[in-house]
Coordinates of C-alpha atoms and ligand atoms in Angstrom, one line a residue:
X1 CA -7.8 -79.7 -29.9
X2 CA -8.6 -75.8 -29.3
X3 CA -12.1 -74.9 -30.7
X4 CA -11.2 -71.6 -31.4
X5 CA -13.2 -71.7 -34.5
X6 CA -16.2 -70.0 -36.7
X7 CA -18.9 -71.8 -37.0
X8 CA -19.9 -71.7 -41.0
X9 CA -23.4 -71.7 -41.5
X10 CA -23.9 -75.2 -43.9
X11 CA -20.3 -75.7 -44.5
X12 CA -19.1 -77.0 -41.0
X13 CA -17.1 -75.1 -39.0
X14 CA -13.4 -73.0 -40.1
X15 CA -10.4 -72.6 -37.3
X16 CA -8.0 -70.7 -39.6
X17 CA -7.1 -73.0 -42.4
X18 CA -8.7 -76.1 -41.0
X19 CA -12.5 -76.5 -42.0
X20 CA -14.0 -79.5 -39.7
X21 CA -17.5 -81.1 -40.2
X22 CA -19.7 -83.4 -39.2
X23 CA -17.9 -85.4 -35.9
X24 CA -15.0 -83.3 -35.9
X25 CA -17.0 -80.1 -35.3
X26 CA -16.4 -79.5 -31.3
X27 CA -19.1 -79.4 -29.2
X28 CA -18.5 -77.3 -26.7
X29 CA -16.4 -73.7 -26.7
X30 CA -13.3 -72.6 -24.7
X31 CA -15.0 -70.1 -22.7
X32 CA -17.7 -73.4 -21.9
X33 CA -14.6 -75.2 -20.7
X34 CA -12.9 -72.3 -19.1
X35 CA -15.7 -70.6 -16.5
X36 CA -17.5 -74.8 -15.9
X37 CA -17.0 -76.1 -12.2
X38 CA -13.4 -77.1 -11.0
X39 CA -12.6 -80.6 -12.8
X40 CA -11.4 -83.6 -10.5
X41 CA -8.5 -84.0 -12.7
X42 CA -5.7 -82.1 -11.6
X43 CA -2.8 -83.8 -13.2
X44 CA -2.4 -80.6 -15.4
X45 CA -1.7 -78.5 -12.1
X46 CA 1.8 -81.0 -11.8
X47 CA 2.5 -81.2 -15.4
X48 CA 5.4 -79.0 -17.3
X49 CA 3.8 -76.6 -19.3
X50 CA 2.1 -75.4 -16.1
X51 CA 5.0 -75.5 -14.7
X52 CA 6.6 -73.1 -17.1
X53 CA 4.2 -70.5 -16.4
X54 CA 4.7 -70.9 -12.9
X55 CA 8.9 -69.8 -13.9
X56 CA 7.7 -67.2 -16.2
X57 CA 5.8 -65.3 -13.2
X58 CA 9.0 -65.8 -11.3
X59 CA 10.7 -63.8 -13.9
X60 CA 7.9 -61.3 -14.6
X61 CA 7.5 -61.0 -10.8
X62 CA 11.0 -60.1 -10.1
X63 CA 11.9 -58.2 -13.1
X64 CA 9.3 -56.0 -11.6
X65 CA 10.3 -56.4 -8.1
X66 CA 13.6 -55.1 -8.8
X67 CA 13.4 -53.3 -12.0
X68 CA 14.0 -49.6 -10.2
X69 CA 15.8 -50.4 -7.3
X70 CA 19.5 -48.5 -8.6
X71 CA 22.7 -49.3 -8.3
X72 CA 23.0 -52.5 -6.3
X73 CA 25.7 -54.8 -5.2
X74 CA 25.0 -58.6 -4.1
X75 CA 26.6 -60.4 -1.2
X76 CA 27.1 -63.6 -0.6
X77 CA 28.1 -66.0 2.4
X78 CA 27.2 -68.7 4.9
X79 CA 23.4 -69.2 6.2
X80 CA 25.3 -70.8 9.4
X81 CA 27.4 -67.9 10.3
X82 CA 26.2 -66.9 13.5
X83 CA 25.6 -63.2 14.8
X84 CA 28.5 -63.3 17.3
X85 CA 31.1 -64.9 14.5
X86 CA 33.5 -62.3 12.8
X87 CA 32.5 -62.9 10.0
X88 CA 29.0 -61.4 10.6
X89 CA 30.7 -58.4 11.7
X90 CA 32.7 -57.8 8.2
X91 CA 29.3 -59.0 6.5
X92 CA 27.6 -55.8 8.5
X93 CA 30.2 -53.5 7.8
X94 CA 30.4 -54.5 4.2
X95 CA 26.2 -53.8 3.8
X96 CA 26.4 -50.5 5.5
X97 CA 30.1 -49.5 3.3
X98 CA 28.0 -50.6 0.1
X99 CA 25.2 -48.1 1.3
X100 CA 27.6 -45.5 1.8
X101 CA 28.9 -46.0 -1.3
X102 CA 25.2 -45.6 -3.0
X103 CA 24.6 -49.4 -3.7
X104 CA 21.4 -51.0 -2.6
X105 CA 22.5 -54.4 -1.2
X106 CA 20.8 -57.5 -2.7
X107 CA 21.2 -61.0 -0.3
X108 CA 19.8 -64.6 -0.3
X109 CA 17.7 -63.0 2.4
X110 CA 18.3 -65.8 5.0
X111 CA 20.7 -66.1 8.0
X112 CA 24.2 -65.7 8.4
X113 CA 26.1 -63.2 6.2
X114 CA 22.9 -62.6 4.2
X115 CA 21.5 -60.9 7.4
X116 CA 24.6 -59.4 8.2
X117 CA 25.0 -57.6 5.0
X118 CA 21.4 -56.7 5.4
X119 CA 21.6 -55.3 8.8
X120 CA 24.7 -53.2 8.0
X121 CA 22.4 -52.0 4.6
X122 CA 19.1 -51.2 6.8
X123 CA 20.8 -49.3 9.8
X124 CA 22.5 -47.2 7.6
X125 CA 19.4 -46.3 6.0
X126 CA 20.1 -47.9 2.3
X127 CA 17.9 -50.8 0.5
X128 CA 18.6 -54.0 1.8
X129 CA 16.8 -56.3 -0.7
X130 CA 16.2 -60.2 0.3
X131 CA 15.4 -62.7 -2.8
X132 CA 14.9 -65.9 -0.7
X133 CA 14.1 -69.3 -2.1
X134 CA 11.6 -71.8 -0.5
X135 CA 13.3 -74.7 0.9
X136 CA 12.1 -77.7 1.9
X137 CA 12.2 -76.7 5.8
X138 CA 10.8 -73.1 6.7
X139 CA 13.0 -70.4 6.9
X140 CA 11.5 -67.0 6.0
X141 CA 13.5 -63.6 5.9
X142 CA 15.8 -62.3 8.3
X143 CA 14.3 -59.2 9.9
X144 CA 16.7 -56.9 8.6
X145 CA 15.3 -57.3 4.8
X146 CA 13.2 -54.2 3.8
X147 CA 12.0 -55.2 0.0
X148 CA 11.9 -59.3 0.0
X149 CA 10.9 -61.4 -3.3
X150 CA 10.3 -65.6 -2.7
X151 CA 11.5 -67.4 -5.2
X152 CA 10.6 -71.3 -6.4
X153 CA 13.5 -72.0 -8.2
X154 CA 17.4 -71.4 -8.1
X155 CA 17.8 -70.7 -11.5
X156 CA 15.2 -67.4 -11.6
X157 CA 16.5 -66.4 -8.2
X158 CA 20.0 -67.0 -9.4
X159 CA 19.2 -64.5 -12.8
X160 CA 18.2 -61.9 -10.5
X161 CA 21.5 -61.6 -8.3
X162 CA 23.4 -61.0 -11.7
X163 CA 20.9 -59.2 -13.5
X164 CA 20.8 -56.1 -10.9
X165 CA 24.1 -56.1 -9.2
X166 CA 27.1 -54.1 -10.5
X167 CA 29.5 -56.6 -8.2
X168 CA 29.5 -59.6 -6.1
X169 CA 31.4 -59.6 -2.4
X170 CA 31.6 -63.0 -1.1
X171 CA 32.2 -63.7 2.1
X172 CA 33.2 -67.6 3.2
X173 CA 30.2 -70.0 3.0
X174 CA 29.7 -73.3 1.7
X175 CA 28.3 -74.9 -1.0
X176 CA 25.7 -72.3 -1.6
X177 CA 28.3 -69.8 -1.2
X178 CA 30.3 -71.5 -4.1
X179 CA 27.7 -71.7 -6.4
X180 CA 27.5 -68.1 -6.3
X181 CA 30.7 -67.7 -6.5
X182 CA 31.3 -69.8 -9.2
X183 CA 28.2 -69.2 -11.4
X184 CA 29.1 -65.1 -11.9
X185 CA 32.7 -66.3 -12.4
X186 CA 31.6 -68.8 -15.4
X187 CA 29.4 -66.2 -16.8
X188 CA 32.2 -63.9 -16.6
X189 CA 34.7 -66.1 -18.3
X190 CA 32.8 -67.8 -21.0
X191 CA 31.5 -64.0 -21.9
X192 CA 28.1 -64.7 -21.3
X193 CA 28.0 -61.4 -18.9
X194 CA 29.9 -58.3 -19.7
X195 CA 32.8 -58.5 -16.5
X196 CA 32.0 -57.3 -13.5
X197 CA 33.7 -57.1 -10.1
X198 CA 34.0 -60.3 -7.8
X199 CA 35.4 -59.6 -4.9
X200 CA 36.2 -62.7 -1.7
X201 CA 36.4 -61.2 1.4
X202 CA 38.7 -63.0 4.0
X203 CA 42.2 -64.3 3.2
X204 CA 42.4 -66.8 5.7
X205 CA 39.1 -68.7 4.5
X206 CA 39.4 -68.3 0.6
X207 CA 43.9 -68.4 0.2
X208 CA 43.6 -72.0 0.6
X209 CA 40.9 -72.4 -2.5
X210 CA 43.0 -69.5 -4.7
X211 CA 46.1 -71.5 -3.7
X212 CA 44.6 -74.8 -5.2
X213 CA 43.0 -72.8 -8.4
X214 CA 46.4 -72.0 -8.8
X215 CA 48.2 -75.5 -8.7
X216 CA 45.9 -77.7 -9.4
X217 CA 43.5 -75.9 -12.0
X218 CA 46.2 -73.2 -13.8
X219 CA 48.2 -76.3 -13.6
X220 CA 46.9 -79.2 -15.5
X221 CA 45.0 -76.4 -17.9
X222 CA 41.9 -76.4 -16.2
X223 CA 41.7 -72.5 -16.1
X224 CA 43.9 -70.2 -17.7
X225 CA 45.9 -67.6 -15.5
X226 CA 44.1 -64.7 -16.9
X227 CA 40.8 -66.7 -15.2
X228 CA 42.2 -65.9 -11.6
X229 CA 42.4 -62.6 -12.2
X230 CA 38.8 -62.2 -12.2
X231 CA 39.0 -62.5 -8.8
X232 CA 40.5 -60.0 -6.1
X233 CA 41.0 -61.4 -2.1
X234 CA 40.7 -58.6 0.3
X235 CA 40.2 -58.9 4.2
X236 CA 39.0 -55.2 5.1
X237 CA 35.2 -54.4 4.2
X238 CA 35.9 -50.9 2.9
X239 CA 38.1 -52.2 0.6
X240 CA 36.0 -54.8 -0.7
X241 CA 33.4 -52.2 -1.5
X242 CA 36.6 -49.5 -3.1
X243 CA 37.2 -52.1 -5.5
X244 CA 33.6 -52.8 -6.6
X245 CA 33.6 -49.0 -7.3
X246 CA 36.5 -48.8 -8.9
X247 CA 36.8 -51.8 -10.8
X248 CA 33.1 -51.3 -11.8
X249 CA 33.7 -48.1 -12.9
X250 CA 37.1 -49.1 -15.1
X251 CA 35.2 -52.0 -16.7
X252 CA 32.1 -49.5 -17.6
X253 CA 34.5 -47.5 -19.2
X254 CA 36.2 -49.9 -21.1
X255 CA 32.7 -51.2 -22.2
X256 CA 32.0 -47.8 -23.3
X257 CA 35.0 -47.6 -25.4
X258 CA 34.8 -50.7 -26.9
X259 CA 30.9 -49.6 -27.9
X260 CA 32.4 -46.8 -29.2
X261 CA 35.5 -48.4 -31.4
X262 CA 32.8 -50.7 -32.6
X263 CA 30.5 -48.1 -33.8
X264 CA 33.3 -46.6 -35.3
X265 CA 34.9 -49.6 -37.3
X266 CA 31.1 -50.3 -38.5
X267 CA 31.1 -46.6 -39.9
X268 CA 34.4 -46.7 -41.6
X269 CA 33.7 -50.1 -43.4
X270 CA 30.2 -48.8 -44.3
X271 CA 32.3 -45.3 -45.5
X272 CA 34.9 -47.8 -47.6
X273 CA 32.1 -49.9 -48.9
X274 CA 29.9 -46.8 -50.1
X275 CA 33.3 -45.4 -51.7
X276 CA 34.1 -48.5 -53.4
X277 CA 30.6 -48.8 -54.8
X278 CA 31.1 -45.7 -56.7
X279 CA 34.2 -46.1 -58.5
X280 CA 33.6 -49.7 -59.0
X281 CA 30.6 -51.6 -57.7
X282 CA 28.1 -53.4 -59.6
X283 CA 26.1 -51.4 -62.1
X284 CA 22.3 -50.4 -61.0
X285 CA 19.4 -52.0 -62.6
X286 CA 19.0 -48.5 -64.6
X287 CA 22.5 -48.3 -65.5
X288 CA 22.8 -51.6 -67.2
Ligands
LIG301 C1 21.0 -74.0 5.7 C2 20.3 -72.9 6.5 C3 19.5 -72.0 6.0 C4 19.1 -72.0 4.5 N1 18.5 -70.7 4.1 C5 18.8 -70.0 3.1 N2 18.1 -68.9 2.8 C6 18.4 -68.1 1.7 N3 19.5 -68.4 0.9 C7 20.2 -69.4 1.2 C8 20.0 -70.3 2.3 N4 20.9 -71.3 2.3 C9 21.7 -71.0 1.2 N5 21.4 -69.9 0.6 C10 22.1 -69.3 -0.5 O1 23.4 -69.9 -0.7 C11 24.3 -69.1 0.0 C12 24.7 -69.7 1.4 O2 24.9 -71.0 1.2 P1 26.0 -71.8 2.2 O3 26.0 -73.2 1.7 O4 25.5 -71.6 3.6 O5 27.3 -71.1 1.9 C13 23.7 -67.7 0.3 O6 24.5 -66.7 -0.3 C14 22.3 -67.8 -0.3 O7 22.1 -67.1 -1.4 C15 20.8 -72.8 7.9 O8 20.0 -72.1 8.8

């Protein structure tokens, strides 16, 4: 039990609304607890509730990390892919087209496409971000990584890819690569997340999964058709990043007019309601 309490001269001891006395009077204060030598008992260290501070600092910490870092655009792909694949080539020309564009570019901050899109973003002189997650085998960031937050867990590292990226580009990867993927696109769909642009890059990796999203999941009702056209497949870089500022700028528009037609609909029922009040709403207390 806290002893955050007053003792009462003669009349035990008050902690708000409790009054204790006698036995139940602690002996010893919080600040007596706090600053005394480390305890042996360190099964508090493992246990949830210190474990939910531990996420909440993942959140405060990157919130702050990434709070004022602008327009940004994350990109996803393999951690195999390696530097002499084509793939890393489109991944570098996508970091460096998004830089051009005036994104910041925002990776897993490991191998592969990650440092791909990161080189492209460095070399041409934009913000290549890095949020990387500890893993049970040492990894660290890929030298092309200027601002780089470590995360704990997925799920905090997973909030900041959506919560500061206008868009996602995907490039082909594997199961990390789909979680990605298919995280923003549940977001999108379930309207968790206002839309926002998801764009695969390379036909000849992703037809075959839009092929089976078609048949099998449009098919037995899985997904409706409307679902697929969240996504756009495109196999040139520049136009990967051209429809992230295109589509990103028609679905902030269309945000903004829907803001607007709400604020408007609120106004005219609160017009209608003050109208009909007058000629025949309830009497007022001074009127009766
Ligand atoms: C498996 C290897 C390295 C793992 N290192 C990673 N570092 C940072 N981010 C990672 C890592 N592995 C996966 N990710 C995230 O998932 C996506 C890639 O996963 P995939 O299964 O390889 O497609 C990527 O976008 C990251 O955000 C090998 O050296």
């Amino acid at each position: 039990m806290s002893d955050d309490g007053v003792p009462v001269p003669g009349n035990g001891y008050r902690k708000g609304p409790v009054l204790l006395r006698r036995g139940q009077v602690p002996t010893t204060t919080t600040d007596q607890r706090l600053l005394a030598g480390p305890s042996k008992d360190t099964d508090w260290l493992h246990g949830d509730p210190w474990r939910v501070m531990r996420i909440q600092s993942e959140f405060v910490e990157g919130f702050g990390a990434l709070a004022e870092i602008g327009k940004a655009v994350s990109v996803f792909g393999s951690a195999r892919t390696s530097p002499d694949h084509p793939d890393y080539a489109l991944a570098v020309a996508v970091g460096r087209g998004l830089v051009e564009a005036g994104y910041a570019v925002i990776t897993g901050g490991g191998p592969g496409i990650m440092a791909g899109a990161n080189q492209g973003a460095s070399q041409a002189g934009g913000l290549s971000v890095g949020l990387g997650i500890e893993l049970p085998f040492e990894q660290g960031f890929n030298p092309w990584v200027d601002l780089a937050v470590n995360f704990r867990y997925f799920f905090a590292r997973k909030t900041m890819f959506v919560k500061y990226a206008e868009g996602f580009i995907v490039l082909p990867g594997g199961f990390g690569t789909f979680d990605e993927l298919f995280e923003a696109l549940t977001l999108v769909q379930t309207h968790k997340v206002t839309e926002f642009p998801v764009v695969l890059v390379g036909s000849e990796y992703w037809q075959g999964l839009l092929d089976w999203l078609r048949q099998a999941c449009i098919q037995r009702g899985m997904i409706s058709p409307a679902d697929l056209d969240l996504i756009t497949l495109v196999d040139d870089p520049d136009e990967a990043v051209a429809h992230v500022v295109e589509r990103g700028a028609q679905l902030r528009a269309a945000e903004e007019a829907a803001v607007r037609e709400a604020a408007a609909a609120e106004a005219q029922a609160a017009a209608e309601t003050g109208t009909r009040g007058t000629v025949r709403g309830p009497r007022t207390p001074s009127g009766a």
